[in-house]
Amino acid sequence: MRVLVAGATGAIGRVLVPLLLEAGHQVTGISRTLAGAERVRRQGASAVQVDVLDRDGLRQAVAAAAPETVIHQLTDLSDADGKATDLLRRDGTRNLVDAARSAGVERIVAQSISWAYAPGESPADETVPLDIGAAQPRGGMVEGIRAMEEKAAEMDSSVPLRYGILYGPGTWYAPGGAVAAALAGDSDAHFLGSIEADLSVMSFVHVADAAGAAVAALDWPTGPVNIVDDEPAQAREWLPVLATALGLPAPEARSGRQSWARGASNGLARSRGWKPEHTTWRSGFAIQRA
Ligand SMILES: NC(=O)c1ccc[n+]([C@@H]2O[C@H](COP(=O)([O-])OP(=O)(O)OC[C@H]3O[C@@H](n4cnc5c(N)ncnc54)[C@H](OP(=O)(O)O)[C@@H]3O)[C@@H](O)[C@H]2O)c1
């Protein structure tokens, strides 16, 4: 299948491109930079240098690649810039979907998140509504997710993959990453924000399992699917394990819980045949080097 990957150089994209090639797909990857495009070519895929916020340029690029499916792995988080990512989810997705539809593409698989669900006590499945109307700054993030998934749904077929917190090579949680730096006291602690309150529950997913899900989802039916490991966990459980894996002292306990921090269940993805190689962060945090 001809597949266009927007976000081919990101934490998931750079693992995804080789997986798609191995599965026999013809891949074109998008990057804003020459260096990014060259990186994609070195992986054996075609590449196009374009900014998805450039509507006309993107339309031409998508038409030239003539994909059968678009995979959207776009975020703007290298500087932890939530607002830039909200904009990309809204305007970047609008441009990508419009360009894809005008090129006759019917299908999109898109990167979403599994912690935008309405508050609750148990891990959320895909029937739980999004947390629309949440207070800021969470509200802006949820709105960006809603806009992204809603725009993607204009395609004949759309599968938002609601990923857990990514860990593994190239992520904030890997050695040298921003969370590791914050745990070591080397950087602004905003990377250790509200999810680290002791009783908050989050779901994780290793970046390799996240990429594998995007390949698997190429023939899944329309609708959102949580892509998370098997063990949603409170911060008081996972933070000490992460610190040990990074060779750092465990941080001090922080009391409290965010009501929306409930984790997510992967039953639907598993029912479709996807299963995480890294079933739990307990063992996975130790396997994060590239
Ligand atoms: N679920 C999660 O927990 C989650 C999800 C995503 C990211 N993160 C965290 O955020 C960190 C940074 O993410 P990342 O490494 O994936 O980098 P990123 O800066 O978020 O970029 C992701 C991808 O989007 C592309 N992109 C961004 N803006 C674009 C635009 N206007 N036009 C075209 N392409 C655009 C980038 O391409 P170019 O830069 O090559 O143009 C890159 O391929 C990760 O290390 C990870 O820990 C977490």
Coordinates of C-alpha atoms and ligand atoms in Angstrom, one line a residue:
M1 CA 0.0 0.0 0.0
R2 CA 1.2 3.6 -0.6
V3 CA 1.4 5.3 2.8
L4 CA 2.1 8.9 3.5
V5 CA 3.5 9.5 7.1
A6 CA 3.2 13.0 8.4
G7 CA 5.5 13.2 11.4
A8 CA 7.9 10.6 9.9
T9 CA 10.9 12.0 11.9
G10 CA 9.2 12.1 15.4
A11 CA 9.5 9.7 18.3
I12 CA 7.0 7.3 16.8
G13 CA 7.5 8.2 13.1
R14 CA 11.2 7.2 13.0
V15 CA 10.3 3.7 14.3
L16 CA 7.2 3.5 12.2
V17 CA 8.8 4.1 8.8
P18 CA 11.1 1.0 8.9
L19 CA 8.2 -1.1 10.2
L20 CA 6.0 0.0 7.2
L21 CA 8.8 -0.7 4.8
E22 CA 9.4 -4.2 6.3
A23 CA 5.6 -4.9 5.9
G24 CA 6.0 -4.2 2.2
H25 CA 4.4 -0.7 2.0
Q26 CA 5.6 2.1 -0.2
V27 CA 6.3 5.0 2.2
T28 CA 6.6 8.7 1.8
G29 CA 7.6 10.7 4.9
I30 CA 7.0 14.4 5.6
S31 CA 9.5 16.7 7.4
R32 CA 9.8 20.4 7.5
T33 CA 13.6 20.2 7.2
L34 CA 16.1 19.0 4.7
A35 CA 17.9 17.0 7.4
G36 CA 14.6 15.4 8.4
A37 CA 13.8 14.5 4.8
E38 CA 17.3 13.0 4.4
R39 CA 16.9 11.0 7.5
V40 CA 13.7 9.5 6.1
R41 CA 15.4 8.7 2.8
R42 CA 18.3 7.0 4.6
Q43 CA 15.6 4.7 6.1
G44 CA 14.7 3.7 2.6
A45 CA 11.5 5.7 2.1
S46 CA 10.7 8.6 -0.1
A47 CA 10.5 12.0 1.5
V48 CA 9.0 15.4 1.0
Q49 CA 10.0 18.6 2.7
V50 CA 6.9 20.6 3.6
D51 CA 5.2 22.3 6.5
V52 CA 1.7 21.0 7.1
L53 CA 0.6 24.5 8.1
D54 CA 1.4 25.5 4.4
R55 CA -1.9 24.5 2.9
D56 CA -1.0 24.8 -0.7
G57 CA 2.4 23.2 -0.4
L58 CA 0.9 20.3 1.5
R59 CA -1.8 19.8 -1.1
Q60 CA 0.8 19.5 -3.8
A61 CA 3.0 17.2 -1.8
V62 CA 0.1 14.8 -1.0
A63 CA -1.1 14.8 -4.6
A64 CA 2.4 14.0 -5.8
A65 CA 2.8 11.1 -3.3
A66 CA -0.7 9.8 -4.2
P67 CA -1.0 7.7 -1.0
E68 CA -3.8 5.3 -0.4
T69 CA -3.6 5.9 3.4
V70 CA -2.3 8.8 5.4
I71 CA -0.7 8.3 8.9
H72 CA -0.8 11.4 11.1
Q73 CA 2.0 11.3 13.7
L74 CA 2.2 15.1 14.1
T75 CA 3.0 16.8 17.4
D76 CA 5.1 19.9 18.2
L77 CA 6.4 18.7 21.6
S78 CA 10.2 18.9 21.3
D79 CA 10.0 22.0 23.4
A80 CA 7.0 20.7 25.3
D81 CA 4.9 23.4 23.6
G82 CA 1.3 22.4 24.3
K83 CA -0.1 25.4 22.5
A84 CA 1.9 24.7 19.3
T85 CA 0.7 21.1 19.4
D86 CA -3.0 22.2 19.9
L87 CA -2.6 24.4 16.8
L88 CA -1.0 21.6 14.8
R89 CA -3.8 19.2 15.9
R90 CA -6.4 21.7 14.7
D91 CA -5.0 23.5 11.7
G92 CA -2.4 20.8 10.7
T93 CA -5.0 18.1 10.7
R94 CA -7.5 20.3 8.8
N95 CA -4.8 20.9 6.1
L96 CA -3.8 17.2 6.0
V97 CA -7.3 15.9 5.7
D98 CA -8.3 18.5 3.1
A99 CA -5.2 17.6 1.0
A100 CA -5.8 13.9 1.4
R101 CA -9.4 14.1 0.4
S102 CA -8.6 16.3 -2.6
A103 CA -6.0 13.6 -3.7
G104 CA -8.7 10.9 -3.4
V105 CA -7.3 9.3 -0.2
E106 CA -10.0 7.5 1.8
R107 CA -8.2 6.5 5.0
I108 CA -6.3 8.1 7.9
V109 CA -4.7 6.7 11.0
A110 CA -4.0 9.5 13.5
Q111 CA -2.0 10.0 16.7
S112 CA -4.3 10.9 19.6
I113 CA -3.9 10.5 23.4
S114 CA -5.5 8.3 26.1
W115 CA -5.7 10.9 28.9
A116 CA -8.3 13.3 27.4
Y117 CA -11.2 11.3 28.8
A118 CA -13.8 12.6 31.2
P119 CA -12.9 12.0 34.9
G120 CA -13.7 8.6 36.5
E121 CA -12.5 6.0 38.8
S122 CA -11.6 3.2 36.4
P123 CA -9.4 3.0 33.3
A124 CA -11.4 4.5 30.4
D125 CA -12.4 2.5 27.4
E126 CA -13.3 4.2 24.1
T127 CA -17.0 4.6 25.0
V128 CA -16.1 7.2 27.7
P129 CA -16.6 10.8 26.3
L130 CA -13.8 13.2 26.0
D131 CA -13.4 15.7 28.9
I132 CA -14.9 18.6 26.9
G133 CA -15.2 21.8 29.0
A134 CA -12.3 20.9 31.3
A135 CA -10.6 23.9 33.0
Q136 CA -7.5 25.4 31.3
P137 CA -4.9 24.5 30.5
R138 CA -6.2 21.0 30.1
G139 CA -9.3 22.3 28.3
G140 CA -7.1 23.5 25.4
M141 CA -5.5 20.1 25.0
V142 CA -8.8 18.3 25.1
E143 CA -10.2 20.8 22.5
G144 CA -7.2 20.2 20.2
I145 CA -7.8 16.4 20.5
R146 CA -11.5 16.8 19.8
A147 CA -10.8 19.0 16.8
M148 CA -8.2 16.6 15.4
E149 CA -10.4 13.5 15.8
E150 CA -13.4 15.3 14.4
K151 CA -11.5 16.5 11.3
A152 CA -10.0 13.1 10.7
A153 CA -13.5 11.6 10.8
E154 CA -14.3 13.5 7.6
M155 CA -12.3 10.9 5.8
D156 CA -14.2 7.7 4.7
S157 CA -12.3 5.8 7.3
S158 CA -10.4 7.2 10.3
V159 CA -8.7 5.5 13.2
P160 CA -7.5 7.8 16.0
L161 CA -4.9 5.9 18.1
R162 CA -5.3 7.1 21.6
Y163 CA -1.8 6.5 22.9
G164 CA -0.7 6.2 26.5
I165 CA 2.3 8.2 27.7
L166 CA 5.2 7.3 25.4
Y167 CA 8.4 6.0 26.8
G168 CA 11.4 4.4 25.1
P169 CA 14.1 5.7 22.9
G170 CA 13.8 9.3 21.8
T171 CA 11.1 10.1 24.4
W172 CA 11.1 12.4 27.5
Y173 CA 11.3 9.2 29.7
A174 CA 14.4 7.8 28.2
P175 CA 17.9 8.4 29.6
G176 CA 18.8 11.9 28.6
G177 CA 15.2 12.9 28.1
A178 CA 13.3 15.8 29.7
V179 CA 11.7 13.8 32.5
A180 CA 15.0 12.1 33.3
A181 CA 16.5 15.6 33.6
A182 CA 13.7 16.9 35.8
L183 CA 14.0 13.8 38.1
A184 CA 17.8 14.6 38.3
G185 CA 16.9 18.1 39.3
D186 CA 18.6 19.5 36.1
S187 CA 15.6 21.2 34.5
D188 CA 12.3 22.9 35.1
A189 CA 10.1 20.5 37.0
H190 CA 7.1 21.3 34.7
F191 CA 7.9 17.9 33.1
L192 CA 7.0 16.4 36.4
G193 CA 3.6 18.1 36.5
S194 CA 0.2 17.0 37.7
I195 CA 0.4 13.4 36.5
E196 CA 3.0 12.7 39.2
A197 CA 0.7 13.4 42.1
D198 CA 0.8 10.1 44.0
L199 CA -2.7 8.8 43.3
S200 CA -3.0 9.9 39.7
V201 CA -3.3 7.0 37.4
M202 CA -1.7 7.0 33.9
S203 CA -1.2 4.5 31.1
F204 CA 2.1 4.1 29.3
V205 CA 3.1 2.6 26.0
H206 CA 6.5 1.8 24.6
V207 CA 7.3 3.7 21.4
A208 CA 7.9 0.5 19.5
D209 CA 4.4 -0.8 20.5
A210 CA 2.9 2.6 19.5
A211 CA 4.5 2.3 16.0
G212 CA 3.4 -1.3 15.7
A213 CA -0.2 -0.3 16.4
A214 CA -0.1 2.3 13.5
V215 CA 0.9 -0.5 11.1
A216 CA -1.8 -2.8 12.5
A217 CA -4.4 -0.1 12.3
L218 CA -4.1 0.2 8.5
D219 CA -6.9 -2.2 8.2
W220 CA -8.9 -1.5 11.4
P221 CA -12.5 -0.3 11.2
T222 CA -13.2 3.4 11.8
G223 CA -13.2 4.7 15.4
P224 CA -10.8 5.5 18.2
V225 CA -8.7 2.8 19.8
N226 CA -6.7 3.0 23.0
I227 CA -3.0 2.0 22.5
V228 CA -1.7 1.5 26.0
D229 CA 0.1 -1.3 28.0
D230 CA -1.6 -3.7 30.3
E231 CA -1.0 -1.9 33.6
P232 CA -2.5 1.6 34.3
A233 CA -0.7 2.7 37.4
Q234 CA -0.5 5.3 40.1
A235 CA 2.5 7.6 40.2
R236 CA 3.5 6.3 43.6
E237 CA 4.0 2.9 41.8
W238 CA 5.7 3.9 38.5
L239 CA 7.8 6.9 39.5
P240 CA 10.2 4.9 41.8
V241 CA 10.5 2.2 39.1
L242 CA 11.4 4.9 36.5
A243 CA 13.9 6.5 38.8
T244 CA 15.6 3.2 39.5
A245 CA 15.7 2.4 35.7
L246 CA 17.4 5.8 35.2
G247 CA 19.8 5.3 38.0
L248 CA 18.3 8.2 40.0
P249 CA 16.9 8.5 43.5
A250 CA 13.1 8.2 43.8
P251 CA 11.5 11.7 44.1
E252 CA 9.6 12.7 47.2
A253 CA 6.0 11.7 47.4
R254 CA 3.5 14.3 46.1
S255 CA 0.0 13.9 47.5
G256 CA -3.2 14.2 45.6
R257 CA -4.9 13.0 42.4
Q258 CA -6.1 14.5 39.2
S259 CA -9.7 13.3 38.8
W260 CA -9.1 12.7 35.0
A261 CA -6.0 10.7 35.6
R262 CA -7.7 7.4 35.4
G263 CA -5.6 5.4 32.8
A264 CA -7.1 3.6 29.9
S265 CA -7.8 0.0 28.9
N266 CA -6.5 -1.8 25.8
G267 CA -9.3 -4.4 25.4
L268 CA -10.4 -3.1 22.0
A269 CA -6.9 -3.0 20.5
R270 CA -6.2 -6.5 21.9
S271 CA -9.5 -7.7 20.4
R272 CA -8.2 -6.6 17.0
G273 CA -5.0 -8.6 17.4
W274 CA -2.6 -5.9 18.7
K275 CA -0.7 -6.8 21.8
P276 CA 2.1 -4.8 23.4
E277 CA 5.5 -6.4 23.3
H278 CA 6.2 -4.3 26.5
T279 CA 3.1 -5.3 28.5
T280 CA 4.1 -3.2 31.5
W281 CA 6.3 -0.2 32.3
R282 CA 7.6 -2.3 35.2
S283 CA 10.0 -4.1 32.9
G284 CA 9.8 -1.6 30.0
F285 CA 11.4 1.4 31.7
A286 CA 14.6 -0.5 31.9
I287 CA 14.6 -1.0 28.1
Q288 CA 14.8 2.6 26.8
R289 CA 18.1 2.9 25.0
A290 CA 18.1 3.3 21.2
Ligands
LIG1 N1 1.7 10.2 23.8 C1 2.7 10.8 24.2 O1 3.1 10.7 25.4 C2 3.6 11.6 23.3 C3 3.2 11.8 22.0 C4 4.1 12.6 21.2 C5 5.2 13.1 21.7 N2 5.5 12.9 23.0 C6 6.8 13.4 23.6 O2 7.2 14.6 23.0 C7 8.6 14.4 22.7 C8 8.8 15.1 21.3 O3 8.1 14.4 20.3 P1 8.8 14.1 18.9 O4 10.1 13.6 19.1 O5 7.8 13.2 18.2 O6 8.9 15.5 18.2 P2 7.9 16.6 17.8 O7 8.6 17.9 17.8 O8 6.6 16.5 18.6 O9 7.6 16.3 16.2 C9 6.8 15.2 15.8 C10 6.7 15.1 14.3 O10 5.9 16.1 13.8 C11 6.5 16.8 12.8 N3 6.0 18.1 12.7 C12 5.9 19.0 13.7 N4 5.4 20.2 13.2 C13 5.2 20.0 11.9 C14 4.8 20.9 10.8 N5 4.3 22.1 11.1 N6 4.8 20.4 9.6 C15 5.3 19.1 9.3 N7 5.7 18.3 10.2 C16 5.7 18.7 11.5 C17 8.0 16.7 13.0 O11 8.7 16.8 11.8 P3 10.0 17.7 11.6 O12 10.4 18.3 12.9 O13 11.0 16.8 10.9 O14 9.5 18.8 10.7 C18 8.1 15.3 13.6 O15 8.2 14.3 12.6 C19 8.9 12.9 22.6 O16 10.2 12.7 23.0 C20 7.8 12.3 23.5 O17 8.4 12.0 24.8 C21 4.7 12.2 23.8

